[in-house]
Amino acid sequence: MISIQGLQKKYKDFSLDVSMQIPPGTVTGLIGRNGAGKSTTIKAILGLIKPDAGEVKVFSRNPREFGAADKEKIGVVLPNNGFSEELTPEDVACILRAMYPKFDESDFREKCRSQGISMKQQIKSLSTGTKAKLRVAVALTHGAELLVLDEPTAGLDVVARREVMDWIREYLEKDAERSVLISSHISTDLEGFCDDVYLIDNGAIVLHEETDTILDRYGVLKVSEEEFAKLDRAYLTAVKKEAFGYVCLTKEKQYFRENFPGIAVENAGIDSVILILLGGQR
Amino acid sequence: MRGLLVKDWKICKRVLLPMLALYLAFDAVAGIIGTEQSMLRDYSPVMAAVIAASVVGDEIRSGYAFSMTLPFDAKTFVLEKNLFFLLAQAAAWALSKVVMAVILMVSGRPAPETGEFFFSGLWMVLLVLIFLGWLFAASLRFDAERFRMVLLGVVFGITILGLAAVTAVFSANTAVAKILDFIYKINKKAPPSALMLGGTGIALALWGLSAVAAVHAMKNRDF
């Protein structure tokens, strides 16, 4: 559904160089620190920026050449960017009805109602979290085949985050071919949700794994300097120096459990993968 | 295109009522004190321009990036905005004619000829359309911060040019004075219909060029 080959974009103090594949029917997470290149990648996918080199294909087409019919198939959430804040959700419903032939107005109204979003209140008077929920409701209710969500849960509390993620799950259940690309700095949102994860840092993809692989095979070893000296480095993905010794990330936790019974090997989550990969030595 | 028009209409509705109230209050006062009709006539396109510009300003504040993900191509996006400007001008022009007719009837002042009544002041509508077209193109070309600087520069430039023209008229035989004199002579010699057609043609060409520039800016800018 999305194919990125050698996408390059250079700015004064930042350059992006990434390749990604997002097949139909998958949920892909894009994680990384602020300024790592998540939003630039998403903008390239949406055709909002002109790549300096490389190729971006969405639905097998260059998104810079998209027409109305192509754009109708994509639901978008961009941070701090949406319909005018002078409008009300009622106005937004009216606009979506005129713009998208597949707009599901009853679903939109139900989503607003369930989140306590007043249809008559101007968007500018809504809280940050409510605005974020409204942006997601817009993206989900016009029959898109692909969702591109840049930080959709930013500003939401735990309960609202869960509800928004449930909306996205419902959206996916309606059609097995639907795909989602979601960027978030809240890794717990992505852990139980994404089929695979891309970790981006300094404009480059530093890790691409299926979420199940991360949860099943990746482990974290906390070892002293003496223990670290005895470890088989070939099986270590990243190492981070700590006060007590080293924290090591491995993709072969079973190997260490079987061969180093004296060392505690914890299961790795996306958080620990990010912390060690980005904070340590690869 | 309908969706974009609905969007712009919904946004402009928020400022429409206060602007309309201000316009009618101005007309009422102007009618009572017997202000020049040309002032009433030319005020309406300016009012409509302010409303239309507020929609563009609102779009800049909300971020163009999201607008560019809506289901429209660059040409449709630019055409719609210019159509919206045109509709706003047409509505303001029609409203000004109604108001002027009411003022003429109530005050009992002599009515102008039908042609003059309906077509006088169209030059102002054209000027405003050119201004809005280029304003929109510039808003697409530059990011919000640079757009404000460009706008400031243009306003400053126009003011300086205006002052230079005024100074030239009242002073020496400068180049500006010669240009103004040349335009005056053409104006005097040429038949009014030819002048009107020529002026309208130039205005429409400038307006059309602004649309081409806007599409080009939209296709080449990073949002």
Coordinates of C-alpha atoms in Angstrom, one line a residue:
Chain A
M1 CA 0.0 0.0 0.0
I2 CA 2.9 2.3 0.8
S3 CA 6.4 1.9 -0.7
I4 CA 9.3 4.2 0.1
Q5 CA 12.6 3.6 -1.6
G6 CA 15.6 5.7 -0.6
L7 CA 13.5 8.8 0.2
Q8 CA 15.9 11.7 0.9
K9 CA 15.0 15.1 2.1
K10 CA 17.6 17.6 3.2
Y11 CA 17.1 20.7 5.4
K12 CA 19.6 23.1 6.8
D13 CA 20.4 21.0 9.9
F14 CA 18.6 17.7 9.2
S15 CA 18.6 15.1 6.5
L16 CA 16.2 12.2 6.0
D17 CA 17.1 9.0 4.3
V18 CA 14.5 6.2 4.7
S19 CA 13.0 3.2 3.0
M20 CA 9.8 1.5 4.2
Q21 CA 7.1 -0.9 3.1
I22 CA 3.6 -1.0 4.4
P23 CA 1.6 -3.8 2.9
P24 CA -2.3 -3.8 2.8
G25 CA -4.0 -4.9 5.9
T26 CA -1.3 -4.0 8.3
V27 CA -0.8 -1.6 11.2
T28 CA 2.7 0.0 11.2
G29 CA 4.1 2.1 13.9
L30 CA 6.6 4.8 13.4
I31 CA 8.4 5.7 16.5
G32 CA 11.3 7.9 17.4
R33 CA 12.3 11.0 19.4
N34 CA 11.1 14.5 18.6
G35 CA 12.9 15.7 15.4
A36 CA 13.9 12.2 14.4
G37 CA 12.1 12.5 11.0
K38 CA 8.7 10.9 11.7
S39 CA 6.6 13.9 10.5
T40 CA 8.8 14.5 7.5
T41 CA 8.4 10.9 6.5
I42 CA 4.6 11.2 6.9
K43 CA 4.5 14.4 5.0
A44 CA 6.4 12.7 2.1
I45 CA 3.8 9.9 2.1
L46 CA 1.0 12.5 1.9
G47 CA 2.7 14.3 -0.9
L48 CA 3.1 17.5 1.2
I49 CA 6.9 17.7 0.6
K50 CA 8.9 17.2 -2.5
P51 CA 11.6 14.6 -2.0
D52 CA 15.2 15.5 -3.0
A53 CA 15.8 11.9 -4.1
G54 CA 14.1 8.5 -3.9
E55 CA 10.6 7.3 -4.6
V56 CA 7.4 7.3 -2.6
K57 CA 4.4 5.3 -3.9
V58 CA 1.0 5.2 -2.2
F59 CA -1.6 3.0 -3.9
S60 CA 1.2 2.5 -6.5
R61 CA 1.2 6.2 -7.4
N62 CA 3.3 9.2 -6.6
P63 CA 1.4 11.1 -3.9
R64 CA 2.5 14.5 -5.3
E65 CA 0.3 13.6 -8.3
F66 CA -2.7 12.6 -6.3
G67 CA -6.2 13.7 -7.5
A68 CA -9.4 13.9 -5.5
A69 CA -10.2 10.2 -5.8
D70 CA -6.8 9.2 -4.4
K71 CA -7.0 11.6 -1.5
E72 CA -10.5 10.4 -0.6
K73 CA -8.9 7.0 0.2
I74 CA -6.6 8.4 2.9
G75 CA -7.6 9.5 6.4
V76 CA -5.2 11.9 7.9
V77 CA -4.4 13.3 11.3
L78 CA -1.6 15.9 11.5
P79 CA -0.6 17.5 14.8
N80 CA -1.9 21.0 15.4
N81 CA -3.4 21.1 11.9
G82 CA -6.9 20.6 10.8
F83 CA -10.1 22.4 10.0
S84 CA -10.4 26.0 11.0
E85 CA -10.9 26.5 14.7
E86 CA -13.7 29.0 13.9
L87 CA -15.8 26.1 12.9
T88 CA -18.0 23.9 15.0
P89 CA -18.2 20.0 14.7
E90 CA -21.6 20.6 13.1
D91 CA -19.9 22.7 10.4
V92 CA -17.2 20.0 10.0
A93 CA -20.0 17.4 9.5
C94 CA -21.5 19.6 6.8
I95 CA -18.2 20.1 5.1
L96 CA -17.3 16.4 5.2
R97 CA -20.8 15.5 3.7
A98 CA -20.0 17.8 0.8
M99 CA -16.4 16.6 0.3
Y100 CA -16.5 12.8 0.8
P101 CA -19.1 10.6 -1.0
K102 CA -18.5 7.8 1.6
F103 CA -18.8 10.1 4.7
D104 CA -20.6 8.2 7.5
E105 CA -22.3 11.1 9.2
S106 CA -24.1 9.0 11.9
D107 CA -20.7 7.4 12.8
F108 CA -19.1 10.8 13.1
R109 CA -22.0 12.2 15.2
E110 CA -21.9 9.0 17.4
K111 CA -18.1 9.4 17.9
C112 CA -18.5 13.1 18.9
R113 CA -21.4 12.2 21.2
S114 CA -19.5 9.3 22.9
Q115 CA -16.6 11.7 23.6
G116 CA -18.9 14.5 24.9
I117 CA -17.9 16.8 22.0
S118 CA -20.6 19.4 21.6
M119 CA -21.6 19.8 18.0
K120 CA -22.4 23.5 18.5
Q121 CA -19.2 24.6 20.2
Q122 CA -16.5 26.3 18.2
I123 CA -13.4 24.1 17.9
K124 CA -11.2 26.9 19.3
S125 CA -13.1 26.6 22.6
L126 CA -12.5 22.8 22.9
S127 CA -9.7 21.4 25.1
T128 CA -6.5 20.1 23.4
G129 CA -7.6 16.5 24.0
T130 CA -11.0 17.1 22.5
K131 CA -9.6 18.7 19.5
A132 CA -7.3 15.6 19.0
K133 CA -10.3 13.3 19.3
L134 CA -12.2 15.4 16.7
R135 CA -9.3 15.2 14.3
V136 CA -9.3 11.4 14.6
A137 CA -13.1 11.2 14.2
V138 CA -12.7 13.1 10.9
A139 CA -10.0 10.8 9.6
L140 CA -12.0 7.6 10.5
T141 CA -15.4 8.4 9.2
H142 CA -15.0 9.1 5.4
G143 CA -14.4 5.5 4.3
A144 CA -10.6 5.8 3.9
E145 CA -8.6 2.7 2.9
L146 CA -5.4 4.0 4.5
L147 CA -5.0 5.9 7.7
V148 CA -1.9 8.1 8.2
L149 CA -1.9 9.3 11.7
D150 CA 0.8 11.6 13.1
E151 CA 0.7 11.6 16.9
P152 CA -3.1 11.1 17.0
T153 CA -3.1 10.5 20.8
A154 CA -1.0 13.5 21.7
G155 CA -2.7 15.5 24.5
L156 CA -5.1 12.7 25.4
D157 CA -5.4 11.1 28.9
V158 CA -5.1 7.4 29.3
V159 CA -8.8 6.7 29.0
A160 CA -9.3 8.8 25.9
R161 CA -6.2 7.2 24.4
R162 CA -7.7 3.8 24.9
E163 CA -11.0 5.0 23.4
V164 CA -9.3 6.4 20.3
M165 CA -7.2 3.3 19.8
D166 CA -10.5 1.3 20.1
W167 CA -12.0 3.5 17.3
I168 CA -9.0 2.6 15.1
R169 CA -9.4 -1.1 15.9
E170 CA -13.1 -0.9 14.9
Y171 CA -12.1 0.8 11.7
L172 CA -9.7 -2.0 10.9
E173 CA -12.2 -4.7 11.7
K174 CA -14.6 -3.4 9.0
D175 CA -12.2 -4.3 6.2
A176 CA -9.2 -6.6 6.2
E177 CA -7.4 -4.6 3.5
R178 CA -7.3 -1.4 5.4
S179 CA -3.9 -0.2 6.6
V180 CA -2.7 2.2 9.2
L181 CA 0.5 4.1 9.6
I182 CA 0.7 5.6 13.0
S183 CA 3.4 7.7 14.6
S184 CA 3.5 8.1 18.4
H185 CA 5.9 8.8 21.2
I186 CA 3.7 6.8 23.5
S187 CA 5.0 3.3 22.9
T188 CA 2.4 1.5 25.0
D189 CA -0.2 2.7 22.4
L190 CA 1.7 0.9 19.7
E191 CA 2.8 -2.2 21.5
G192 CA -0.5 -4.0 21.6
F193 CA -1.7 -2.5 18.3
C194 CA 0.9 -2.5 15.6
D195 CA 1.9 -5.5 13.4
D196 CA 5.3 -4.0 12.8
V197 CA 7.4 -1.1 14.0
Y198 CA 9.9 1.2 12.4
L199 CA 12.2 3.1 14.8
I200 CA 13.6 6.2 13.3
D201 CA 16.5 8.3 14.6
N202 CA 18.4 11.2 13.1
G203 CA 16.5 10.8 9.8
A204 CA 17.4 7.1 9.4
I205 CA 15.5 3.8 10.1
V206 CA 17.5 2.1 12.9
L207 CA 15.1 -0.8 13.5
H208 CA 12.4 -2.5 11.6
E209 CA 10.7 -5.5 13.3
E210 CA 7.4 -7.2 13.7
T211 CA 5.9 -6.3 17.1
D212 CA 5.6 -10.0 17.9
T213 CA 9.3 -10.5 17.2
I214 CA 10.2 -7.7 19.6
L215 CA 7.9 -9.1 22.3
D216 CA 8.9 -12.8 21.7
R217 CA 12.6 -12.6 20.9
Y218 CA 14.0 -9.4 22.2
G219 CA 15.4 -9.3 25.8
V220 CA 17.1 -6.9 28.1
L221 CA 20.2 -8.0 30.1
K222 CA 21.4 -6.1 33.1
V223 CA 24.9 -7.1 33.8
S224 CA 28.0 -6.0 35.8
E225 CA 31.3 -5.2 34.0
E226 CA 32.6 -8.7 34.8
E227 CA 29.5 -10.4 33.4
F228 CA 29.5 -8.2 30.4
A229 CA 33.1 -9.2 29.6
K230 CA 32.0 -12.9 29.4
L231 CA 28.9 -12.2 27.1
D232 CA 28.8 -13.2 23.5
R233 CA 28.7 -9.8 21.8
A234 CA 27.6 -11.2 18.4
Y235 CA 24.1 -11.6 19.9
L236 CA 23.9 -8.1 21.3
T237 CA 21.9 -5.6 19.3
A238 CA 22.8 -2.5 21.5
V239 CA 24.6 -1.8 24.7
K240 CA 24.1 1.0 27.2
K241 CA 26.6 1.9 30.0
E242 CA 24.9 2.4 33.4
A243 CA 26.2 3.1 36.9
F244 CA 26.0 -0.6 37.9
G245 CA 27.5 -2.0 34.6
Y246 CA 25.7 -2.4 31.3
V247 CA 22.2 -2.8 30.0
C248 CA 22.2 -4.9 26.8
L249 CA 19.5 -5.4 24.2
T250 CA 19.5 -8.8 22.5
K251 CA 17.3 -10.3 19.8
E252 CA 18.2 -13.8 21.1
K253 CA 16.9 -13.7 24.6
Q254 CA 16.4 -17.5 24.6
Y255 CA 20.1 -18.0 23.7
F256 CA 21.1 -16.0 26.8
R257 CA 18.6 -17.7 29.0
E258 CA 19.9 -21.1 28.1
N259 CA 23.6 -20.3 28.0
F260 CA 23.9 -17.8 30.8
P261 CA 21.6 -19.0 33.5
G262 CA 23.1 -16.7 36.1
I263 CA 22.1 -13.6 34.2
A264 CA 18.6 -12.2 34.5
V265 CA 17.1 -11.7 31.0
E266 CA 14.0 -9.6 31.0
N267 CA 11.4 -9.5 28.2
A268 CA 11.9 -6.3 26.1
G269 CA 9.1 -4.0 25.3
I270 CA 9.1 -1.2 22.7
D271 CA 10.1 1.3 25.4
S272 CA 13.2 -0.6 26.4
V273 CA 14.2 -1.2 22.7
I274 CA 14.0 2.6 22.1
L275 CA 15.9 3.5 25.3
I276 CA 18.8 1.1 24.7
L277 CA 18.9 1.5 20.9
L278 CA 18.8 5.2 20.9
G279 CA 20.7 5.8 24.2
G280 CA 23.4 3.2 23.8
Q281 CA 25.8 1.9 21.3
R282 CA 24.6 -0.2 18.4
Chain B
M1 CA -15.2 21.9 -5.3
R2 CA -18.6 22.1 -3.5
G3 CA -17.0 20.9 -0.2
L4 CA -14.3 23.7 -0.4
L5 CA -17.0 26.3 -1.1
V6 CA -19.0 25.0 1.9
K7 CA -15.9 25.2 4.0
D8 CA -15.1 28.8 3.0
W9 CA -18.7 29.8 3.4
K10 CA -18.9 28.3 6.9
I11 CA -15.7 30.2 7.9
C12 CA -16.7 33.5 6.4
K13 CA -20.2 33.3 8.0
R14 CA -18.4 33.9 11.4
V15 CA -17.3 37.4 10.3
L16 CA -20.1 38.1 7.9
L17 CA -22.7 39.4 10.3
P18 CA -20.5 42.0 12.1
M19 CA -19.1 43.2 8.7
L20 CA -22.6 43.5 7.3
A21 CA -23.8 45.4 10.3
L22 CA -20.9 47.8 10.0
Y23 CA -21.5 48.2 6.3
L24 CA -25.2 49.0 6.7
A25 CA -24.5 51.4 9.6
F26 CA -21.9 53.2 7.3
D27 CA -24.5 53.3 4.5
A28 CA -27.2 54.7 6.8
V29 CA -24.9 57.5 8.1
A30 CA -23.6 58.2 4.6
G31 CA -27.2 58.3 3.3
I32 CA -28.3 60.8 6.0
I33 CA -25.3 63.1 5.6
G34 CA -25.4 62.9 1.8
T35 CA -22.0 61.3 1.2
E36 CA -20.8 60.9 -2.4
Q37 CA -22.4 57.8 -3.9
S38 CA -19.0 56.6 -5.3
M39 CA -17.8 56.1 -1.7
L40 CA -20.8 53.9 -0.9
R41 CA -20.2 52.0 -4.2
D42 CA -16.5 51.5 -3.6
Y43 CA -16.8 50.5 0.0
S44 CA -18.7 47.3 -0.7
P45 CA -15.9 45.5 -2.7
V46 CA -13.4 46.5 0.0
M47 CA -15.7 45.0 2.7
A48 CA -16.1 41.8 0.7
A49 CA -12.3 41.7 0.2
V50 CA -11.8 41.9 4.0
I51 CA -14.2 39.0 4.5
A52 CA -12.5 36.9 1.8
A53 CA -9.0 37.8 3.1
S54 CA -10.1 36.7 6.5
V55 CA -10.9 33.2 5.1
V56 CA -7.4 33.0 3.6
G57 CA -5.9 34.3 6.9
D58 CA -7.9 31.6 8.7
E59 CA -6.5 28.9 6.4
I60 CA -3.0 30.1 7.0
R61 CA -3.5 30.0 10.8
S62 CA -5.1 26.5 10.7
G63 CA -2.2 25.2 8.6
Y64 CA -2.3 24.6 4.9
A65 CA -0.8 21.1 5.3
F66 CA -4.2 19.6 6.3
S67 CA -6.0 21.5 3.6
M68 CA -3.7 19.9 1.1
T69 CA -4.7 16.4 2.2
L70 CA -8.4 17.1 1.4
P71 CA -9.7 15.5 -1.8
F72 CA -8.9 18.1 -4.3
D73 CA -6.0 18.7 -6.8
A74 CA -4.1 22.0 -7.0
K75 CA -6.1 23.4 -9.8
T76 CA -9.5 22.8 -8.1
F77 CA -8.2 24.3 -4.9
V78 CA -7.1 27.5 -6.6
L79 CA -10.1 27.7 -8.8
E80 CA -12.4 27.4 -5.9
K81 CA -10.7 30.1 -3.9
N82 CA -10.9 32.5 -6.9
L83 CA -14.5 31.5 -7.5
F84 CA -15.2 32.3 -3.8
F85 CA -13.6 35.7 -4.2
L86 CA -15.7 36.4 -7.3
L87 CA -18.9 35.3 -5.5
A88 CA -18.1 37.5 -2.5
Q89 CA -17.5 40.4 -4.9
A90 CA -20.7 39.7 -6.8
A91 CA -22.7 39.5 -3.6
A92 CA -21.2 42.8 -2.3
W93 CA -21.8 44.5 -5.7
A94 CA -25.4 43.4 -5.7
L95 CA -25.9 44.5 -2.1
S96 CA -24.3 47.9 -2.8
K97 CA -26.8 48.4 -5.7
V98 CA -29.8 47.6 -3.5
V99 CA -28.5 49.9 -0.8
M100 CA -27.8 52.7 -3.2
A101 CA -31.3 52.3 -4.8
V102 CA -32.9 52.6 -1.3
I103 CA -30.8 55.7 -0.4
L104 CA -31.7 57.3 -3.7
M105 CA -35.4 56.6 -3.2
V106 CA -35.5 57.7 0.4
S107 CA -33.4 60.9 -0.2
G108 CA -35.2 61.8 -3.4
R109 CA -31.9 62.6 -5.1
P110 CA -31.8 62.3 -8.9
A111 CA -31.0 58.7 -10.0
P112 CA -28.0 58.2 -12.4
E113 CA -28.5 56.6 -15.8
T114 CA -29.2 52.8 -15.7
G115 CA -25.9 51.9 -17.3
E116 CA -23.9 54.1 -15.0
F117 CA -25.9 52.9 -12.0
F118 CA -25.1 49.2 -12.6
F119 CA -21.6 49.3 -14.1
S120 CA -20.0 52.2 -12.3
G121 CA -17.4 51.0 -9.8
L122 CA -16.7 47.7 -11.5
W123 CA -13.0 48.8 -11.8
M124 CA -12.9 48.6 -8.0
V125 CA -14.2 45.0 -8.1
L126 CA -11.6 44.1 -10.6
L127 CA -8.8 45.7 -8.6
V128 CA -9.9 43.8 -5.5
L129 CA -10.1 40.5 -7.4
I130 CA -6.5 41.0 -8.6
F131 CA -5.4 41.9 -5.1
L132 CA -7.1 38.9 -3.6
G133 CA -5.8 36.6 -6.3
W134 CA -2.2 37.6 -5.7
L135 CA -2.7 37.6 -1.9
F136 CA -3.8 34.0 -2.1
A137 CA -0.9 33.0 -4.4
A138 CA 1.6 34.6 -2.0
S139 CA 0.0 32.8 0.9
L140 CA 0.6 29.5 -0.9
R141 CA 4.1 30.4 -2.0
F142 CA 5.4 31.5 1.4
D143 CA 5.1 30.1 4.9
A144 CA 3.0 32.1 7.4
E145 CA 6.0 34.1 8.8
R146 CA 7.4 35.0 5.4
F147 CA 3.9 35.7 4.0
R148 CA 3.4 38.4 6.7
M149 CA 6.7 40.0 5.8
V150 CA 5.9 39.9 2.0
L151 CA 2.5 41.5 2.8
L152 CA 4.0 44.2 4.9
G153 CA 6.6 44.8 2.1
V154 CA 3.8 45.1 -0.5
V155 CA 1.7 47.5 1.6
F156 CA 4.8 49.6 2.3
G157 CA 5.8 49.5 -1.4
I158 CA 2.3 50.6 -2.5
T159 CA 2.3 53.4 0.0
I160 CA 5.7 54.7 -1.2
L161 CA 4.6 54.5 -4.8
G162 CA 1.4 56.3 -4.0
L163 CA 3.2 59.0 -2.2
A164 CA 5.7 59.3 -5.1
A165 CA 2.8 59.6 -7.6
V166 CA 1.1 62.3 -5.5
T167 CA 4.4 64.2 -5.1
A168 CA 5.1 64.0 -8.8
V169 CA 1.7 65.3 -9.7
F170 CA 2.1 68.4 -7.5
S171 CA 5.8 69.0 -8.3
A172 CA 8.3 68.9 -11.1
N173 CA 8.2 67.3 -14.5
T174 CA 9.3 63.9 -13.2
A175 CA 9.1 60.5 -14.9
V176 CA 6.1 59.5 -12.7
A177 CA 4.3 62.8 -13.7
K178 CA 4.9 61.9 -17.4
I179 CA 3.5 58.5 -17.0
L180 CA 0.4 59.8 -15.2
D181 CA 0.1 62.5 -17.9
F182 CA 0.4 59.8 -20.6
I183 CA -2.4 57.7 -19.0
Y184 CA -4.5 60.8 -18.7
K185 CA -4.1 61.6 -22.4
I186 CA -5.1 58.0 -23.4
N187 CA -8.0 58.2 -21.1
K188 CA -9.1 61.5 -22.8
K189 CA -8.6 60.3 -26.4
A190 CA -9.8 56.7 -26.2
P191 CA -13.6 55.9 -26.4
P192 CA -15.0 54.8 -23.0
S193 CA -16.0 51.4 -24.2
A194 CA -12.5 50.7 -25.5
L195 CA -11.0 51.8 -22.3
M196 CA -13.4 49.7 -20.3
L197 CA -12.7 46.6 -22.5
G198 CA -8.9 47.2 -22.4
G199 CA -8.9 47.7 -18.6
T200 CA -11.1 44.7 -18.0
G201 CA -8.9 42.6 -20.3
I202 CA -5.7 43.6 -18.4
A203 CA -7.4 43.1 -15.1
L204 CA -8.7 39.6 -16.0
A205 CA -5.2 38.7 -17.4
L206 CA -3.6 39.8 -14.1
W207 CA -6.2 37.9 -12.1
G208 CA -5.7 34.8 -14.3
L209 CA -1.9 35.1 -13.9
S210 CA -2.4 35.1 -10.1
A211 CA -4.2 31.7 -10.4
V212 CA -1.4 30.2 -12.5
A213 CA 1.1 31.5 -9.9
A214 CA -1.0 30.0 -7.1
V215 CA -1.2 26.6 -8.8
H216 CA 2.6 26.7 -9.4
A217 CA 3.3 27.6 -5.8
M218 CA 1.0 24.9 -4.5
K219 CA 2.7 22.2 -6.6
N220 CA 6.2 23.2 -5.7
R221 CA 6.0 24.2 -2.0
D222 CA 6.7 22.0 0.9
F223 CA 3.8 22.2 3.4

